[in-house]
Amino acid sequence: MSVQNFPPIYSTVVEIFQWLKSVYKNISFPEKGSCLSSGRSLAPRGRRSCSSIGCIVSVPFGSHNNVWSTGRDPAIWEADTDAVYAALSHHLWSTFTAPEAKSSNEDLKEMLESNKESLKLEAMKRVVGLIAKGKNASELFPAVVKNVASKNIELKKLVYVYLVRYAEEQQDLALLSISTFQRALKEPNQFIRASALRVLSSIRVSIIVPIMMLAIKEASADMSPYVRKTAAHAIQKLYSLDPDQKEQLIEVIEKLLKDKSTLVAGSVVVAFDEVCPDRIDLIHKNYRKLCNLLVDVEEWGQVVIISMLTRYARTQFTSPWKEDNEKAFYESEEEKKDQTEATPYTMDPDHRLLLRNTKPLLQSRNTAVVMSVAQLYWHLAPKHEVNIVTKSLVRLLRSHREVQYIVLQNIATMSIQRKGMFEPFMKSFYVRSTDATHIKTLKLEILTNLANEANISTILREFQTYVKSQDKAFAAATIQAIGRCATDISEVTDTCLSGLVLLLSNRDETVVAESVVVIKKLLQTQPTQHSDIIKHMAKLFDNISVSMARASILWLMGEYCERVPKIAPDVLRKMAKTFTAEEDIVKLQTVNLAAKLYLTNSKQTKLLTQYILNLGKYDQSYDIRDRTRFVRQLIVPNEKSGALNKYARRILLAPKPAPMLESAFKDRDRFQLGTLSHSINSKATGYQELSDWPAVAPDQSVRNVEVVEPSSSESEEQSSDESDETSSDSGKSSSGSEKSSSESEPEQKKKTKTKKAPQKKSKAAAAVTAPSFGPVKTHELLHHMTGKGLSAKYHFPRQPCLYQPSMVAVQVILANSSDHSLEKIHIGDRSPAGLNIHCFNTIERLEPEASVTVSMGIDFSDSTQAANFQLCTKEDQFSVSIQPVVGELLMPSTMSEQDFSKEQGGSFAGRTVSSGALVLVSLELKESSALLTINTEKSVMASMLLRDLKQALALA
Amino acid sequence: MIHSLFLVNASGDIFLEKHWKSVVSRSVCDYFFEAQERATEPENVPPVIPTPHHYLISVLRHRIYFVAVIQSEVPPLFVIEFLHRVVDTFQDYFGVCTEAAIKDNVVVVYELLEEMLDNGFPLATESNILKELIKPPTILRTMVNTITGSTNVGEQLPTGQLSVVPWRRTGVKYTNNEAYFDVVEEIDAIIDKSGSTITAEIQGVIDACVKLTGMPDLTLSFMNPRLLDDVSFHPCVRFKRWEAERILSFIPPDGNFRLLSYHVSSQNLVAIPVYVKHNISFREGSSQGRFDLTLGPKQTMGKAVEAVLVSSQLPRGVLNANLNASQGTYTFDPVTKMLTWDVGKINPQKLPSLKGTMSLQAGASKPDENPTINIQFKTQQMAISGLKVNRLDMYGEKYKPFKGIKYMTKAGKFQVRT
């Protein structure tokens, strides 16, 4: 196949060589013809037709040694060839394959199936490009899924992207990849575990639901908070795939809600909101923890936690607003006074805690966080405290257009109920000519809401500028706003009205029409003498062509026809002429006018009315015909019309209630502020109503957890040490919560008992960055120098031992750092001789650089005496010893409150692993000192524990 | 939460889509296009559009609509804020956020979007962490990658997610340690016809560029912190110290970031650095209009007013403008009716002016409203509110960093009504 057949392609190939030349300056290229003759082709050539361009790319890199004088070591070229190859092919693909999507996919498939990593990567990049454009790439599934286990991180990531997109369509093939993820879930690197879980849970194939469930359960107990966060996300994915898993998922949520990590908190609350928003009982125990963590949670988590806590608080606390209502009440009814005074309102400390801890977040740079705090204060704070959010909300108006839109909507709703909140910031709502129309209208809305006797003149002056705006929709909205000000503030009604009448002579039709409509409404609310305005409007009638305005004038004529007895019949006469050409709405009002005039002034208008009714009778519109028939029966007396006729006047000319000119945001407060539902003014899917305050607060003690709640004065100091304290806190709180759950549900006792719980000792190993289940401190068992290449480390996993309940679980990591493999690793002699050890199974062979983790159980008989034993390989024996610290000998234990009479202060209840003797630790905080008490029958243990704790506390 | 994302260009084509849950057909965007058609200006498309089964929340940046598809209740600001964060990240990565840049880097874009959201909930949005996960493309790196076949996905997994300071990566090293702070204040004002100020306020930000080794702990104090009325912080700032001592104490992120934005209380009178004398008039019955504009400095504390740019949207009836600028150049776009005058620096001795006539459509009536004039300007080495940084101290590291601070005042939304 010769290049000359394809002139356009040929030129491009030359271009690419030019490009390559520029990259590798010192390459001399061979003559074009010879260069393109042979070598490796990108794809098998035999199967390709001439039309598929791929075959042209046959690059002679294979024979570079003799063709090119590179001046460099050929080995370098060898290595780079693949990449250049891929780059070349990429250029060609993007140039030529666009019109032939089908064959392109064929080529991609071959690239994916090749054994060149770079070629695969290139192919995957283009597959992702296809997905991004919304093109179908599902037929490549088999080829792609093969690469799921690739070592190359980027390739792997792109395969993940593909899998998540198409797994639902190709369920059977998707299952092929599952085992890869299952393996990855056990990886030591937390990010690999997390991403495996992310992808596994995103594959929407119902067959793997049990696998997902298992993975989520395991991940929710993972050491890494990042993995636990991913688990929280996976909960929602699984729930949407199979809602039947709800009960099991709620268990996981319950567990994760207890998590102390700031990373997890937001995600688990999202899961809670999605899966079981009604299970408010799950929140009780975590309420205070969430409040205290809030400041440190990542910003997105803050938003969801705050809105969840808002709903929670509305069900658990009594209204802080009562006072205000009651005050107004006293003045009228003196009797009630005694009753209300008997129960003065005191805010629940938890309620206060929430308000106090959210306040700093008003300073967040994230607008969503600020808004959510603002809505929390709006819905939960006592009326006089709401004002603190104003400044921050006004600050958000400096942000992007879309942010402004949402914030202004919320301010509009707020400003209806609480003018005072935003009045000092009125000028921030002045409209700029560069604002988008919907922003302008919202600002106008707010300015109107803020208008009162004091500022109305300023506002009206501002409105005068707006009326002249080039944006006519906005000018029309301003006229409506003026109308509203006129009805709301009676002092300015006349000023507004005359201003509006002036606008009637405006050149712009929309302005005139809007003015007419507003004047009509105003006149209706002001049934005083305004006949000259009506006359003026009648004069303008001929020049106005906007149907709504014409209809409004006609209605005014009819309604006040007795005030303008001469003009009204004349208007009717004009209408009779143009009736057939009018819009329906104008026709209807003409019929109305005719009927009213017939009743008041039948002498002049009888014929006109009959003429119009006849026109109406044969009108094209159903409505007009219907109305005409109705009116005729009503006003023209005949034998059929019956009794109604007598009341015609009273029906048609009844005094009508004036329309209310009110804000479009009047009813928006039925929705929680800041929500989507509030924004679109209708209930969005999944919107949860904000309940009313309960009349009587539910039991407050449900939120009690046996943790020292830092009181407000101390919290400043302690918060910096929090990271050190959290590990011990988590121990306390879990034991505390177990305690109370066992009170109510004895069945749960077993379950909670087996739960992994950290122990008191964890304090000694302070310096925790992320609060988790407590840090694990690894100890050296055998150094590789002394172990002739075998090294061993151990740590206490703090889980109940599988082998015997009286044993302490120990995990040993054996590693081979020698250059030969070690065989038959096992445990040999032990001392003291009676030491009860559950050994691990003999490891037959440990390769160089390999490591293996084994678990064993040791019964320390509640003493800190070291367990000595020999670690043996085929050739050698090494004496090693494990020295436990006291804390590792304890297990958390559950007991009722009566049994452990609770002091004010922290406390911990545990049992020794071996004999099960009770160990009780209580901490009593006094002003500057703390009293630590340890009660146990094992006095040696007590003194050692005391020493360790003192040391740890001193460190913290 | 966020279900899908569509990127729509100005001509209404979807050029990128990404789904985080099941796939939503792109036909959902038809509702968006309808709204787009109805809107007269691109900015007038409503940010929240309800459709029968979904809700569309969109932001417009750089002439690209970022349309997020939502299926159930979620705070709209949450989505909007996130979308803006996405745009910021793109800008950070590619220098510009244009359709071409996104199309060129579609793989990086996809990788970023994948990391930023999991199941529609934000996962990693801190630029420091993202940059460790996915290396931003640079010309050099693109070249090297194509040649060597290496990738821009980080080989090492990030450490940031787990440390106490999620915004800062560990192991930062610089040979020159430097910390620069820019205090930039913007004046938002509306000036009425007669030249009196209707409303004026000062909004300021402190942008930082910190390149320091290790884990430095910085404190920044002001001479006059009382000026700051309302502030919002980068998450790194310790709120309690600010509350108690009015001191900014923080462990900075690495590189560029916005440390603080503030509002200067509106009780203080705002000095307006420029004044405008204008005379724009149209006579009834004539097809000519007069245009006369003069700028001058005012209350500038001896600093020069630079980079002055005047723009005004003239009424629709104006066909052309025949003007004479004493300084700088002016342009008039007869289609959009936008008049722009690039003045440059104001010389107090010889005030810049723009004078001449406007020709109106023959027979058209006189426009009702005179155009609004928007002004941009800059003055260096001065914060108009008078805010001054007192000192910057560093703890936790041994070396001596190079410190710098710069002040600048700019016009924000500065409008003159005529």
PDB file of C-alpha atoms in Angstrom, chain B residues 25-225:
ATOM      1  CA  SER B  25     -30.763  11.732  29.127  1.00  0.00           C
ATOM      2  CA  ARG B  26     -29.484  14.986  27.728  1.00  0.00           C
ATOM      3  CA  SER B  27     -32.993  15.774  26.547  1.00  0.00           C
ATOM      4  CA  VAL B  28     -33.529  17.149  30.047  1.00  0.00           C
ATOM      5  CA  CYS B  29     -31.610  20.186  28.852  1.00  0.00           C
ATOM      6  CA  ASP B  30     -34.433  21.069  26.471  1.00  0.00           C
ATOM      7  CA  TYR B  31     -36.116  22.852  29.342  1.00  0.00           C
ATOM      8  CA  PHE B  32     -32.964  24.827  29.811  1.00  0.00           C
ATOM      9  CA  PHE B  33     -32.791  25.745  26.130  1.00  0.00           C
ATOM     10  CA  GLU B  34     -36.396  26.923  26.283  1.00  0.00           C
ATOM     11  CA  ALA B  35     -35.517  29.235  29.133  1.00  0.00           C
ATOM     12  CA  GLN B  36     -32.438  30.344  27.276  1.00  0.00           C
ATOM     13  CA  GLU B  37     -34.512  31.286  24.254  1.00  0.00           C
ATOM     14  CA  ARG B  38     -36.951  33.224  26.358  1.00  0.00           C
ATOM     15  CA  ALA B  39     -34.213  35.246  28.020  1.00  0.00           C
ATOM     16  CA  THR B  40     -33.211  38.376  26.213  1.00  0.00           C
ATOM     17  CA  GLU B  41     -29.705  38.411  27.642  1.00  0.00           C
ATOM     18  CA  PRO B  42     -27.543  35.401  28.514  1.00  0.00           C
ATOM     19  CA  GLU B  43     -27.518  36.533  32.159  1.00  0.00           C
ATOM     20  CA  ASN B  44     -31.274  36.479  32.349  1.00  0.00           C
ATOM     21  CA  VAL B  45     -31.625  32.711  32.277  1.00  0.00           C
ATOM     22  CA  PRO B  46     -33.046  31.855  35.693  1.00  0.00           C
ATOM     23  CA  PRO B  47     -30.536  29.924  37.830  1.00  0.00           C
ATOM     24  CA  VAL B  48     -33.150  27.430  39.004  1.00  0.00           C
ATOM     25  CA  ILE B  49     -35.473  25.795  36.497  1.00  0.00           C
ATOM     26  CA  PRO B  50     -37.984  23.175  37.595  1.00  0.00           C
ATOM     27  CA  THR B  51     -38.865  20.433  35.093  1.00  0.00           C
ATOM     28  CA  PRO B  52     -41.357  17.586  35.615  1.00  0.00           C
ATOM     29  CA  HIS B  53     -38.835  15.122  37.013  1.00  0.00           C
ATOM     30  CA  HIS B  54     -35.690  17.094  37.656  1.00  0.00           C
ATOM     31  CA  TYR B  55     -34.517  20.511  38.679  1.00  0.00           C
ATOM     32  CA  LEU B  56     -31.889  22.317  36.682  1.00  0.00           C
ATOM     33  CA  ILE B  57     -29.525  24.621  38.523  1.00  0.00           C
ATOM     34  CA  SER B  58     -27.108  26.515  36.345  1.00  0.00           C
ATOM     35  CA  VAL B  59     -24.352  29.058  36.557  1.00  0.00           C
ATOM     36  CA  LEU B  60     -22.949  31.114  33.724  1.00  0.00           C
ATOM     37  CA  ARG B  61     -19.226  31.743  33.717  1.00  0.00           C
ATOM     38  CA  HIS B  62     -17.007  32.622  30.772  1.00  0.00           C
ATOM     39  CA  ARG B  63     -19.942  32.239  28.398  1.00  0.00           C
ATOM     40  CA  ILE B  64     -20.407  28.619  29.371  1.00  0.00           C
ATOM     41  CA  TYR B  65     -23.475  27.394  31.217  1.00  0.00           C
ATOM     42  CA  PHE B  66     -22.755  24.758  33.824  1.00  0.00           C
ATOM     43  CA  VAL B  67     -26.081  22.992  34.207  1.00  0.00           C
ATOM     44  CA  ALA B  68     -26.463  20.640  37.163  1.00  0.00           C
ATOM     45  CA  VAL B  69     -29.337  18.179  37.232  1.00  0.00           C
ATOM     46  CA  ILE B  70     -30.910  17.636  40.629  1.00  0.00           C
ATOM     47  CA  GLN B  71     -33.496  15.053  41.452  1.00  0.00           C
ATOM     48  CA  SER B  72     -34.595  15.979  44.915  1.00  0.00           C
ATOM     49  CA  GLU B  73     -34.509  18.706  47.516  1.00  0.00           C
ATOM     50  CA  VAL B  74     -31.068  20.194  48.092  1.00  0.00           C
ATOM     51  CA  PRO B  75     -30.127  23.742  49.073  1.00  0.00           C
ATOM     52  CA  PRO B  76     -29.715  25.532  45.717  1.00  0.00           C
ATOM     53  CA  LEU B  77     -26.784  27.548  47.008  1.00  0.00           C
ATOM     54  CA  PHE B  78     -24.988  24.314  47.776  1.00  0.00           C
ATOM     55  CA  VAL B  79     -25.132  23.407  44.092  1.00  0.00           C
ATOM     56  CA  ILE B  80     -24.345  26.916  42.880  1.00  0.00           C
ATOM     57  CA  GLU B  81     -21.374  27.256  45.183  1.00  0.00           C
ATOM     58  CA  PHE B  82     -20.096  23.898  44.074  1.00  0.00           C
ATOM     59  CA  LEU B  83     -20.439  24.744  40.385  1.00  0.00           C
ATOM     60  CA  HIS B  84     -18.501  27.942  40.894  1.00  0.00           C
ATOM     61  CA  ARG B  85     -15.865  25.929  42.699  1.00  0.00           C
ATOM     62  CA  VAL B  86     -15.653  23.647  39.646  1.00  0.00           C
ATOM     63  CA  VAL B  87     -15.128  26.645  37.380  1.00  0.00           C
ATOM     64  CA  ASP B  88     -12.467  28.025  39.717  1.00  0.00           C
ATOM     65  CA  THR B  89     -10.693  24.695  39.658  1.00  0.00           C
ATOM     66  CA  PHE B  90     -10.743  24.571  35.857  1.00  0.00           C
ATOM     67  CA  GLN B  91      -9.369  28.069  35.743  1.00  0.00           C
ATOM     68  CA  ASP B  92      -6.706  27.107  38.203  1.00  0.00           C
ATOM     69  CA  TYR B  93      -5.744  24.083  36.118  1.00  0.00           C
ATOM     70  CA  PHE B  94      -5.971  25.375  32.580  1.00  0.00           C
ATOM     71  CA  GLY B  95      -5.388  29.088  33.088  1.00  0.00           C
ATOM     72  CA  VAL B  96      -8.607  29.870  31.294  1.00  0.00           C
ATOM     73  CA  CYS B  97     -11.995  28.240  31.439  1.00  0.00           C
ATOM     74  CA  THR B  98     -13.136  28.203  27.841  1.00  0.00           C
ATOM     75  CA  GLU B  99     -14.861  25.633  25.733  1.00  0.00           C
ATOM     76  CA  ALA B 100     -11.638  25.008  23.830  1.00  0.00           C
ATOM     77  CA  ALA B 101      -9.611  24.531  27.011  1.00  0.00           C
ATOM     78  CA  ILE B 102     -12.143  22.099  28.413  1.00  0.00           C
ATOM     79  CA  LYS B 103     -12.317  20.137  25.163  1.00  0.00           C
ATOM     80  CA  ASP B 104      -8.543  19.962  24.937  1.00  0.00           C
ATOM     81  CA  ASN B 105      -8.252  18.667  28.462  1.00  0.00           C
ATOM     82  CA  VAL B 106     -11.301  16.508  28.525  1.00  0.00           C
ATOM     83  CA  VAL B 107      -9.552  13.663  30.313  1.00  0.00           C
ATOM     84  CA  VAL B 108      -8.236  15.889  33.083  1.00  0.00           C
ATOM     85  CA  VAL B 109     -11.665  17.491  33.362  1.00  0.00           C
ATOM     86  CA  TYR B 110     -13.231  14.094  33.745  1.00  0.00           C
ATOM     87  CA  GLU B 111     -10.707  12.984  36.305  1.00  0.00           C
ATOM     88  CA  LEU B 112     -11.273  16.176  38.263  1.00  0.00           C
ATOM     89  CA  LEU B 113     -15.032  15.847  38.220  1.00  0.00           C
ATOM     90  CA  GLU B 114     -14.668  12.258  39.321  1.00  0.00           C
ATOM     91  CA  GLU B 115     -12.603  13.266  42.335  1.00  0.00           C
ATOM     92  CA  MET B 116     -14.694  16.277  43.250  1.00  0.00           C
ATOM     93  CA  LEU B 117     -17.972  14.437  43.687  1.00  0.00           C
ATOM     94  CA  ASP B 118     -18.901  11.004  44.900  1.00  0.00           C
ATOM     95  CA  ASN B 119     -22.511  10.048  44.436  1.00  0.00           C
ATOM     96  CA  GLY B 120     -23.268  13.714  43.941  1.00  0.00           C
ATOM     97  CA  PHE B 121     -21.727  14.834  47.228  1.00  0.00           C
ATOM     98  CA  PRO B 122     -18.496  16.846  47.235  1.00  0.00           C
ATOM     99  CA  LEU B 123     -15.479  14.755  48.097  1.00  0.00           C
ATOM    100  CA  ALA B 124     -12.372  16.819  47.456  1.00  0.00           C
ATOM    101  CA  THR B 125     -12.695  20.450  46.495  1.00  0.00           C
ATOM    102  CA  GLU B 126      -9.517  21.875  48.021  1.00  0.00           C
ATOM    103  CA  SER B 127      -7.186  22.816  45.215  1.00  0.00           C
ATOM    104  CA  ASN B 128      -4.158  21.643  47.204  1.00  0.00           C
ATOM    105  CA  ILE B 129      -5.524  18.130  47.487  1.00  0.00           C
ATOM    106  CA  LEU B 130      -6.768  17.972  43.917  1.00  0.00           C
ATOM    107  CA  LYS B 131      -3.389  19.005  42.640  1.00  0.00           C
ATOM    108  CA  GLU B 132      -1.818  16.118  44.436  1.00  0.00           C
ATOM    109  CA  LEU B 133      -4.316  13.682  42.972  1.00  0.00           C
ATOM    110  CA  ILE B 134      -4.198  15.069  39.459  1.00  0.00           C
ATOM    111  CA  LYS B 135      -1.297  17.162  38.273  1.00  0.00           C
ATOM    112  CA  PRO B 136      -2.322  20.246  36.349  1.00  0.00           C
ATOM    113  CA  PRO B 137      -1.254  20.148  32.720  1.00  0.00           C
ATOM    114  CA  THR B 138       1.544  22.510  31.774  1.00  0.00           C
ATOM    115  CA  ILE B 139       3.029  22.845  28.360  1.00  0.00           C
ATOM    116  CA  LEU B 140       6.203  21.237  29.547  1.00  0.00           C
ATOM    117  CA  ARG B 141       4.422  18.384  31.255  1.00  0.00           C
ATOM    118  CA  THR B 142       2.161  17.740  28.283  1.00  0.00           C
ATOM    119  CA  MET B 143       5.227  17.475  26.134  1.00  0.00           C
ATOM    120  CA  VAL B 144       7.029  15.215  28.521  1.00  0.00           C
ATOM    121  CA  ASN B 145       3.948  13.073  28.954  1.00  0.00           C
ATOM    122  CA  THR B 146       3.492  12.535  25.263  1.00  0.00           C
ATOM    123  CA  ILE B 147       7.102  11.635  24.851  1.00  0.00           C
ATOM    124  CA  THR B 148       7.586   9.450  27.872  1.00  0.00           C
ATOM    125  CA  GLY B 149       4.098   8.088  28.154  1.00  0.00           C
ATOM    126  CA  SER B 150       3.850   9.073  31.780  1.00  0.00           C
ATOM    127  CA  THR B 151       0.632  10.451  33.144  1.00  0.00           C
ATOM    128  CA  ASN B 152      -0.663  13.383  35.036  1.00  0.00           C
ATOM    129  CA  VAL B 153      -2.286  11.305  37.695  1.00  0.00           C
ATOM    130  CA  GLY B 154      -0.292  11.523  40.873  1.00  0.00           C
ATOM    131  CA  GLU B 155       1.657   8.390  41.645  1.00  0.00           C
ATOM    132  CA  GLN B 156       1.732   9.151  45.318  1.00  0.00           C
ATOM    133  CA  LEU B 157      -1.590   9.346  47.044  1.00  0.00           C
ATOM    134  CA  PRO B 158      -2.285  12.542  48.902  1.00  0.00           C
ATOM    135  CA  THR B 159      -1.657  12.977  52.544  1.00  0.00           C
ATOM    136  CA  GLY B 160      -3.838  16.036  52.932  1.00  0.00           C
ATOM    137  CA  GLN B 161      -7.205  14.362  53.423  1.00  0.00           C
ATOM    138  CA  LEU B 162      -6.129  12.967  56.715  1.00  0.00           C
ATOM    139  CA  SER B 163      -4.082  15.628  58.363  1.00  0.00           C
ATOM    140  CA  VAL B 164      -5.471  18.229  60.740  1.00  0.00           C
ATOM    141  CA  VAL B 165      -4.826  20.879  58.114  1.00  0.00           C
ATOM    142  CA  PRO B 166      -6.646  19.496  55.116  1.00  0.00           C
ATOM    143  CA  TRP B 167      -5.818  22.563  53.030  1.00  0.00           C
ATOM    144  CA  ARG B 168      -2.049  22.124  53.260  1.00  0.00           C
ATOM    145  CA  ARG B 169      -0.010  19.251  51.978  1.00  0.00           C
ATOM    146  CA  THR B 170       2.937  18.010  53.944  1.00  0.00           C
ATOM    147  CA  GLY B 171       6.511  18.155  52.808  1.00  0.00           C
ATOM    148  CA  VAL B 172       6.391  21.561  51.158  1.00  0.00           C
ATOM    149  CA  LYS B 173       9.876  22.785  50.278  1.00  0.00           C
ATOM    150  CA  TYR B 174      11.125  26.047  48.851  1.00  0.00           C
ATOM    151  CA  THR B 175      14.584  27.467  48.511  1.00  0.00           C
ATOM    152  CA  ASN B 176      13.265  31.017  48.661  1.00  0.00           C
ATOM    153  CA  ASN B 177      10.701  31.363  51.364  1.00  0.00           C
ATOM    154  CA  GLU B 178       8.333  34.197  50.686  1.00  0.00           C
ATOM    155  CA  ALA B 179       4.908  35.403  51.731  1.00  0.00           C
ATOM    156  CA  TYR B 180       3.109  38.162  49.837  1.00  0.00           C
ATOM    157  CA  PHE B 181      -0.168  39.745  50.747  1.00  0.00           C
ATOM    158  CA  ASP B 182      -2.269  41.978  48.518  1.00  0.00           C
ATOM    159  CA  VAL B 183      -4.856  44.191  50.154  1.00  0.00           C
ATOM    160  CA  VAL B 184      -7.324  45.027  47.410  1.00  0.00           C
ATOM    161  CA  GLU B 185     -10.287  47.263  48.088  1.00  0.00           C
ATOM    162  CA  GLU B 186     -13.167  47.886  45.761  1.00  0.00           C
ATOM    163  CA  ILE B 187     -15.517  50.813  45.920  1.00  0.00           C
ATOM    164  CA  ASP B 188     -19.111  50.115  45.023  1.00  0.00           C
ATOM    165  CA  ALA B 189     -20.985  53.309  44.469  1.00  0.00           C
ATOM    166  CA  ILE B 190     -23.953  54.875  42.819  1.00  0.00           C
ATOM    167  CA  ILE B 191     -23.565  58.577  42.065  1.00  0.00           C
ATOM    168  CA  ASP B 192     -26.639  60.496  41.056  1.00  0.00           C
ATOM    169  CA  LYS B 193     -27.157  63.114  38.390  1.00  0.00           C
ATOM    170  CA  SER B 194     -26.000  66.004  40.508  1.00  0.00           C
ATOM    171  CA  GLY B 195     -22.821  64.256  41.593  1.00  0.00           C
ATOM    172  CA  SER B 196     -23.896  63.389  45.108  1.00  0.00           C
ATOM    173  CA  THR B 197     -23.290  59.890  46.377  1.00  0.00           C
ATOM    174  CA  ILE B 198     -26.425  57.791  46.755  1.00  0.00           C
ATOM    175  CA  THR B 199     -24.674  54.773  48.124  1.00  0.00           C
ATOM    176  CA  ALA B 200     -21.037  53.885  48.529  1.00  0.00           C
ATOM    177  CA  GLU B 201     -19.373  51.045  50.324  1.00  0.00           C
ATOM    178  CA  ILE B 202     -15.981  49.431  50.457  1.00  0.00           C
ATOM    179  CA  GLN B 203     -15.423  45.748  50.017  1.00  0.00           C
ATOM    180  CA  GLY B 204     -11.955  44.411  50.463  1.00  0.00           C
ATOM    181  CA  VAL B 205     -10.029  41.207  50.135  1.00  0.00           C
ATOM    182  CA  ILE B 206      -6.625  40.069  51.205  1.00  0.00           C
ATOM    183  CA  ASP B 207      -5.166  37.705  48.656  1.00  0.00           C
ATOM    184  CA  ALA B 208      -2.074  35.862  49.644  1.00  0.00           C
ATOM    185  CA  CYS B 209       0.690  34.092  47.846  1.00  0.00           C
ATOM    186  CA  VAL B 210       2.548  32.049  50.399  1.00  0.00           C
ATOM    187  CA  LYS B 211       5.492  29.909  49.468  1.00  0.00           C
ATOM    188  CA  LEU B 212       6.926  28.716  52.735  1.00  0.00           C
ATOM    189  CA  THR B 213       8.655  25.504  53.651  1.00  0.00           C
ATOM    190  CA  GLY B 214       7.208  23.111  56.177  1.00  0.00           C
ATOM    191  CA  MET B 215       4.280  23.934  58.432  1.00  0.00           C
ATOM    192  CA  PRO B 216       4.575  27.644  59.165  1.00  0.00           C
ATOM    193  CA  ASP B 217       2.100  29.203  61.566  1.00  0.00           C
ATOM    194  CA  LEU B 218       1.494  32.827  60.653  1.00  0.00           C
ATOM    195  CA  THR B 219      -0.092  35.702  62.484  1.00  0.00           C
ATOM    196  CA  LEU B 220      -1.080  38.889  60.782  1.00  0.00           C
ATOM    197  CA  SER B 221      -2.191  41.916  62.763  1.00  0.00           C
ATOM    198  CA  PHE B 222      -3.698  45.221  61.705  1.00  0.00           C
ATOM    199  CA  MET B 223      -3.097  48.755  62.901  1.00  0.00           C
ATOM    200  CA  ASN B 224      -6.823  49.453  62.803  1.00  0.00           C
ATOM    201  CA  PRO B 225      -8.802  46.219  62.902  1.00  0.00           C
TER     202      PRO B 225
END
